[in-house]
Short mmCIF file of C-alpha atoms and ligand atoms in Angstrom, two decimals:
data_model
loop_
_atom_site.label_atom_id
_atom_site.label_comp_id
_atom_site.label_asym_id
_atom_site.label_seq_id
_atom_site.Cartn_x
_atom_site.Cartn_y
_atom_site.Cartn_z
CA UNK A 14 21.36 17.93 -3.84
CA UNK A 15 20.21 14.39 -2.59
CA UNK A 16 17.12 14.32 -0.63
CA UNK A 17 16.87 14.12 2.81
CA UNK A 18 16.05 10.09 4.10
CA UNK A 19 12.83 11.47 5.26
CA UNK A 20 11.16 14.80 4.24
CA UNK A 21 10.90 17.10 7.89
CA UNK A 22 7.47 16.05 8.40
CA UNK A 23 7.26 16.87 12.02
CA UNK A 24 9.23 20.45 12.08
CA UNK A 25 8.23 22.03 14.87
CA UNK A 26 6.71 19.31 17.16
CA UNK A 27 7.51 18.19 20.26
CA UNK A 28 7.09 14.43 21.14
CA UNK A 29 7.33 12.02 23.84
CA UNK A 30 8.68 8.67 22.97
CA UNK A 31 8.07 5.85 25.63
CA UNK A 32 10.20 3.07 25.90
CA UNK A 33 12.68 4.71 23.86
CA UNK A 34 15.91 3.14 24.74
CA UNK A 35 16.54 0.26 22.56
CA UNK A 36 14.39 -2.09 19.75
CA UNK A 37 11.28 -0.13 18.23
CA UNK A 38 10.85 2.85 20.54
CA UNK A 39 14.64 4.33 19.83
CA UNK A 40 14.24 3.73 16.04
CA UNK A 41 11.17 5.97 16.56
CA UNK A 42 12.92 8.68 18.82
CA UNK A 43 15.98 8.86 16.40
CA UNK A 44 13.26 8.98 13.08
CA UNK A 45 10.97 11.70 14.97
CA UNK A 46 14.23 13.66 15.50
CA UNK A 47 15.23 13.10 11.76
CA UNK A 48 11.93 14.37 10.62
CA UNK A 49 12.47 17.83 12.89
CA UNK A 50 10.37 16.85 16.07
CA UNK A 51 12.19 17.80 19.20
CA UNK A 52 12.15 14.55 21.07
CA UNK A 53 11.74 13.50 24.78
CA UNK A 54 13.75 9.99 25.21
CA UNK A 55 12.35 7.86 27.91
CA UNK A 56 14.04 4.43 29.48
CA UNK A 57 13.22 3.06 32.11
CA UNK A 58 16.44 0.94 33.24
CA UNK A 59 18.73 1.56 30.26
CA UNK A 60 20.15 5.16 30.84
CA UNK A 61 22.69 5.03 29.07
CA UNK A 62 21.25 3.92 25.50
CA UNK A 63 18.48 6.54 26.17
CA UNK A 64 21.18 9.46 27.17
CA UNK A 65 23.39 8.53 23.73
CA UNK A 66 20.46 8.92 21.54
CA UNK A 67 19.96 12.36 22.71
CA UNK A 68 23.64 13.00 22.07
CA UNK A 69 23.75 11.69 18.78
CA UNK A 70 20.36 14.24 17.93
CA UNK A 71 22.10 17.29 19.55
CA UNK A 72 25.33 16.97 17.35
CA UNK A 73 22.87 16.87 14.55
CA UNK A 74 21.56 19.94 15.08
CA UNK A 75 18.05 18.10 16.74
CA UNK A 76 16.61 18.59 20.49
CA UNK A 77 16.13 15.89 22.57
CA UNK A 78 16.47 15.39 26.37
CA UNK A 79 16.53 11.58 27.94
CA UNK A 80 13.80 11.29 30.95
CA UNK A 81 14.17 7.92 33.20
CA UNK A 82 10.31 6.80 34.12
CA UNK A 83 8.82 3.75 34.94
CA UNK A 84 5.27 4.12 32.81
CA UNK A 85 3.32 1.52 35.07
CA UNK A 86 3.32 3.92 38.00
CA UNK A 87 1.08 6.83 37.81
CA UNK A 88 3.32 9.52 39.25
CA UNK A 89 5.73 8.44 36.95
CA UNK A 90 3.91 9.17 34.38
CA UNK A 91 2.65 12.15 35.40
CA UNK A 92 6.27 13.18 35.92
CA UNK A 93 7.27 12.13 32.79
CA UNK A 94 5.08 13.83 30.66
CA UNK A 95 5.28 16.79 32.95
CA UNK A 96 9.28 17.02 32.76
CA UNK A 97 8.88 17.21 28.34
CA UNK A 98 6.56 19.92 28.54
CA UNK A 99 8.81 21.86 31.21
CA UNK A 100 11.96 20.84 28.65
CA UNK A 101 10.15 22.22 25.06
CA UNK A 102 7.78 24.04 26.50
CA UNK A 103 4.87 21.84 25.84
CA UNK A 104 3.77 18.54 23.83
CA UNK A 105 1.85 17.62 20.16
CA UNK A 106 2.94 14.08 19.82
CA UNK A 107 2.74 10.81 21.82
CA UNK A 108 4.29 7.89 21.03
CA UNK A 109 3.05 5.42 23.41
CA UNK A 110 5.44 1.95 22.46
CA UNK A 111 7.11 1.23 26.25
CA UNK A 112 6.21 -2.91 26.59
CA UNK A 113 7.60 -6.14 28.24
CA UNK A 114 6.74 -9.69 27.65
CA UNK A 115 6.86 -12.16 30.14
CA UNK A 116 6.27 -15.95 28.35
CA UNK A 117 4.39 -18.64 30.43
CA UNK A 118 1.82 -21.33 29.50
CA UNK A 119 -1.54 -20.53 31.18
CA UNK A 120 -0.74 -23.43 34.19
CA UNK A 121 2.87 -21.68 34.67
CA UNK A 122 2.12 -18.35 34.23
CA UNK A 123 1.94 -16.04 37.67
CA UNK A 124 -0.28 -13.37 38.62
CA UNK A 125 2.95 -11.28 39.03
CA UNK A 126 4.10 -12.14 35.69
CA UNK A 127 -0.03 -11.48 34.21
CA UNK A 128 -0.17 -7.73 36.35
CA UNK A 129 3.31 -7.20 35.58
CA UNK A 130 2.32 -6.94 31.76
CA UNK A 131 -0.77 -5.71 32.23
CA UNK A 132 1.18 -3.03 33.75
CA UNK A 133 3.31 -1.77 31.10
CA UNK A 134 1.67 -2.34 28.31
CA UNK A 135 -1.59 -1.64 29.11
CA UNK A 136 -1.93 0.80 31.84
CA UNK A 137 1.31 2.08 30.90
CA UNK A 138 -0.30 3.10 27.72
CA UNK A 139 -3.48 4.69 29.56
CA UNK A 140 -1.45 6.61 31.66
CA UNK A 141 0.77 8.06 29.32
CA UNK A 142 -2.24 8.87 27.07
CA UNK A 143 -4.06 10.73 29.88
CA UNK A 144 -1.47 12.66 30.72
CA UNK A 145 -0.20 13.81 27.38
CA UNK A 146 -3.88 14.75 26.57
CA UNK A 147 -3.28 17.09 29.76
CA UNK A 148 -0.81 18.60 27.78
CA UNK A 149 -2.47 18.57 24.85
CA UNK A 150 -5.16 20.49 25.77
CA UNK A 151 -2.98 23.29 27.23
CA UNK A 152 -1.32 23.89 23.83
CA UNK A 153 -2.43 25.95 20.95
CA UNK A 154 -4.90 25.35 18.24
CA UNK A 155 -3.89 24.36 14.94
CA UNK A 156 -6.25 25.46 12.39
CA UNK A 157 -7.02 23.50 9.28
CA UNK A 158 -4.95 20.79 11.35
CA UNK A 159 -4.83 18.10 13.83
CA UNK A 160 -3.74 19.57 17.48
CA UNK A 161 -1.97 16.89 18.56
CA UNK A 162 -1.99 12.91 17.73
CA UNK A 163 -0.95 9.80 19.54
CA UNK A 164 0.84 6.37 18.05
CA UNK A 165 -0.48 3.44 20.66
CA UNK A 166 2.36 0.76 19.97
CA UNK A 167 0.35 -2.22 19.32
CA UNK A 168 1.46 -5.92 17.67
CA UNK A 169 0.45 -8.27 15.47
CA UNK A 170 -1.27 -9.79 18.70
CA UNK A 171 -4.08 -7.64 19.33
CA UNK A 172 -5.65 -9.93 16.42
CA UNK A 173 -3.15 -13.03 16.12
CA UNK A 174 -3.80 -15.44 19.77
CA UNK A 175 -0.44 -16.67 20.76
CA UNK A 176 -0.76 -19.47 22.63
CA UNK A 177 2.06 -19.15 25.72
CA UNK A 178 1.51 -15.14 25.92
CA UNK A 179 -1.63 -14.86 27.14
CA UNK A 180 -0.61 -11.41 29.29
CA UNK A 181 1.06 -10.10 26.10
CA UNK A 182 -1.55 -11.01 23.79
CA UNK A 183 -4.75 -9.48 26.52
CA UNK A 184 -2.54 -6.55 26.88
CA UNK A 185 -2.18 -5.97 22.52
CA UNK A 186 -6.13 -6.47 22.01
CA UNK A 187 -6.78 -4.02 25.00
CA UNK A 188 -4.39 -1.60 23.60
CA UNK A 189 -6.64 -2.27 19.88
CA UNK A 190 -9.98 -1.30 22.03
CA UNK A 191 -8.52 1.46 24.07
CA UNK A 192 -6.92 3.16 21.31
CA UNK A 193 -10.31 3.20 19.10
CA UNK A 194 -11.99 4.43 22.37
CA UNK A 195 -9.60 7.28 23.10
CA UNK A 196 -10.04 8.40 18.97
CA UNK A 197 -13.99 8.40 19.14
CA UNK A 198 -13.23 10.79 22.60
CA UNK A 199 -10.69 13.00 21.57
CA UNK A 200 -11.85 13.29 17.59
CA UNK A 201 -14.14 16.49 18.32
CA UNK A 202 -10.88 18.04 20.32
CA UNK A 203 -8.95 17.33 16.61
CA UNK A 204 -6.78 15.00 18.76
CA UNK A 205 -5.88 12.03 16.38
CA UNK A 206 -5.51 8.84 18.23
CA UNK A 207 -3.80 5.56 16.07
CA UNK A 208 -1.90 2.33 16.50
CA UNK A 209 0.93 0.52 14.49
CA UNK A 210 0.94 -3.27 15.18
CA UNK A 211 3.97 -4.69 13.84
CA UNK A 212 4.50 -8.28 13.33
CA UNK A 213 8.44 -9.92 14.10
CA UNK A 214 10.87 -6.84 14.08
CA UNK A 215 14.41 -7.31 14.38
CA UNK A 216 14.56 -6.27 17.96
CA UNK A 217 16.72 -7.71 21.97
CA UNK A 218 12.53 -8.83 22.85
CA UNK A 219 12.13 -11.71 20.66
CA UNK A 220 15.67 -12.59 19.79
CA UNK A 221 15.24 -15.43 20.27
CA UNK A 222 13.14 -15.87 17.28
CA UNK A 223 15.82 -14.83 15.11
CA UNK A 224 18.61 -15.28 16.71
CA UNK A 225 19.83 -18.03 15.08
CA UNK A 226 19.42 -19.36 11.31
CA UNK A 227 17.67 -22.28 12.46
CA UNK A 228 14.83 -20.04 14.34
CA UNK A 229 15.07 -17.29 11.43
CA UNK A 230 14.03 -19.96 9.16
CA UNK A 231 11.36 -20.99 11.01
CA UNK A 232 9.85 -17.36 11.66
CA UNK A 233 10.02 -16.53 7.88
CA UNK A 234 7.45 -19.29 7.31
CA UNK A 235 4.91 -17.08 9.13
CA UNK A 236 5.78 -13.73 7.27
CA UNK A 237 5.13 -13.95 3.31
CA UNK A 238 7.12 -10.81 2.60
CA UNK A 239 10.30 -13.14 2.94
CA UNK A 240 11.71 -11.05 5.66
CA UNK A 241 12.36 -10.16 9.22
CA UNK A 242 10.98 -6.24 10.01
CA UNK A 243 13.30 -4.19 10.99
CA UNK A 244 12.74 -1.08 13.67
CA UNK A 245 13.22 1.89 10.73
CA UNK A 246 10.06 0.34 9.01
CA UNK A 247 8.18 0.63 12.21
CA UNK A 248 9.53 4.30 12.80
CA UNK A 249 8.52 5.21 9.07
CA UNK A 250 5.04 4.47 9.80
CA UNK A 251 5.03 6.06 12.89
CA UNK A 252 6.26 9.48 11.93
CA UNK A 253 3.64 9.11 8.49
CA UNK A 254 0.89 8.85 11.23
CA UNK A 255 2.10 11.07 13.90
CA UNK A 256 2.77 13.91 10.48
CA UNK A 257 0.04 16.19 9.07
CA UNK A 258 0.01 13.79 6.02
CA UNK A 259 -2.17 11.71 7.94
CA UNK A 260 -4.31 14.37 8.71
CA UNK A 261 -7.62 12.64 9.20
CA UNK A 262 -6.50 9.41 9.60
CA UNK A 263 -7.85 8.44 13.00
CA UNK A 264 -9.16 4.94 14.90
CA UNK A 265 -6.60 3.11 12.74
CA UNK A 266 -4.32 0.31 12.95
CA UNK A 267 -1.64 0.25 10.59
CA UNK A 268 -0.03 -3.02 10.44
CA UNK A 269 3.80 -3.19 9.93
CA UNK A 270 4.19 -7.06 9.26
CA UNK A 271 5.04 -8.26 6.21
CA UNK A 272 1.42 -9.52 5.68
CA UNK A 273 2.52 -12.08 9.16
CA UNK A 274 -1.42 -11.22 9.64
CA UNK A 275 -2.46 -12.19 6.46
CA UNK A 276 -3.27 -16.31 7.71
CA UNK A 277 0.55 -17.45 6.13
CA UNK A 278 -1.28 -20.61 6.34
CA UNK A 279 -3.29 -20.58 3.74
CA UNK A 280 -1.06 -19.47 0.79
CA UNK A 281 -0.59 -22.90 -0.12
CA UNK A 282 -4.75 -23.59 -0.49
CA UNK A 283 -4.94 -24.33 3.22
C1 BGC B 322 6.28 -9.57 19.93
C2 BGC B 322 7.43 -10.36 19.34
C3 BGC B 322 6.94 -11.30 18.25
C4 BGC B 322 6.05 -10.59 17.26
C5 BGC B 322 5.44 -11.53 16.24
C6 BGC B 322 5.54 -8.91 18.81
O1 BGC B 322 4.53 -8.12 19.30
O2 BGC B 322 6.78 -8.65 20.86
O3 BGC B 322 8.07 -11.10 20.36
O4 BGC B 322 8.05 -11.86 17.58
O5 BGC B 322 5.04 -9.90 17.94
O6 BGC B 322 4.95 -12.71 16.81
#
């Protein structure tokens, strides 16, 4: 018999995927589902994407249910995670990945644009957190286990300054500090908090650096593995951190860039 593509880490669980309804967030939704974790599907503008997903993991046997939210606003949120624990009957697993970019040089770049960012990926990422902690907290107790664990969606930029992104980049090293914060709170609860930061995934946000050969080739000079990331190496990581195998593994960032943090730079003696 061959082996399953990923052993059924997550049997069982119930999880809330944000942002779910294209690039890295619907690679994690479908992985989750793969590794047993009913799944709760959230877009924000994209229905349809989000409502196919949940399709495809019904006809395999999975549960999923698609919830439209926008994760900025706080009754949203609340609604959101509120709606997954009504559908499964309550919530273990957070994957908190919904996030926009919106490009300007400092002189160009509006306050819209700035709290617009902010927004998402940042207070997005607080709100969802909160809320799902909610949950957490009325669930049961795993002994010898972790109750419940988050994945923060972080990047490459909460450590890497990118000039031209300064919303994106605040928002990433905010996510970094929040994310260490929430673990040192929630650690005595048995609540594991991480991040995954990947680097240039294969993904509609940043098509345009690999959207053509030209660009491609100029992006692969920043990632010494040799090649673009794609989404299922993101969702790998997160279902390893979200899965008992991580089981004290908390406060962590687990970088999924082909070593694009590694200062390419200097491979040829700087
Ligand atoms: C950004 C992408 C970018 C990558 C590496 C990600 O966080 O969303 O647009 O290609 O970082 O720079």
């Amino acid at each position: 018999m061959s082996e399953p593509a990923i052993r059924p880490l997550l049997a069982g669980r119930r999880a809330l995927v944000t942002g779910a309804s294209s690039g890295i967030g619907f690679a994690v939704a479908r992985t989750l589902a793969e590794a047993g974790a009913a799944v709760a599907v959230n877009y924000h503008s994209s229905r349809e994407p989000a409502e196919k997903l949940v399709e495809e993991i019904r006809a395999a046997g999975g549960k999923a249910v698609a919830i439209g939210a926008d994760v900025s606003e706080e009754a949203e949120a609340v609604r959101l995670v509120n709606e997954t624990v009504a559908e499964f009957g309550g919530l273990d697993l957070l994957v908190s990945n919904s996030g926009i970019q919106k490009d300007a040089k400092l002189g160009e770049m509006t306050l819209k644009d700035w709290q617009a960012v902010i927004a998402v990926n940042l207070t997005g990422q607080f709100l969802c957190c909160r809320e799902a902690v909610r949950a957490f907290r009325a669930g049961p107790d795993r002994p010898g286990h972790a109750r419940a664990s988050i994945v923060c969606m972080s990047s490459v930029h909460e450590i890497i300054p990118w000039a031209g992104h300064v919303n994106y980049a605040a928002s990433k090293g905010g996510i970094h500090m929040m994310m260490q914060t929430l673990a040192q709170e929630l650690a005595p609860e048995r609540i594991r908090v991480n991040a995954v930061a990947p680097g240039a995934i294969r993904t509609p946000i940043n098509k345009e650096a690999w959207g053509t050969d030209e660009a491609l080739e100029k992006l692969l000079r920043l990632i010494p593995y040799g090649r673009i990331g794609e989404p299922a190496d993101v969702a790998r990581a997160v279902t390893w951190l979200l899965s008992d195998e991580a089981e004290y593994v908390t406060g962590t960032t687990l970088f999924v860039d082909g070593g694009m943090s590694l200062y390419p730079g200097f491979v040829d003696n700087g």
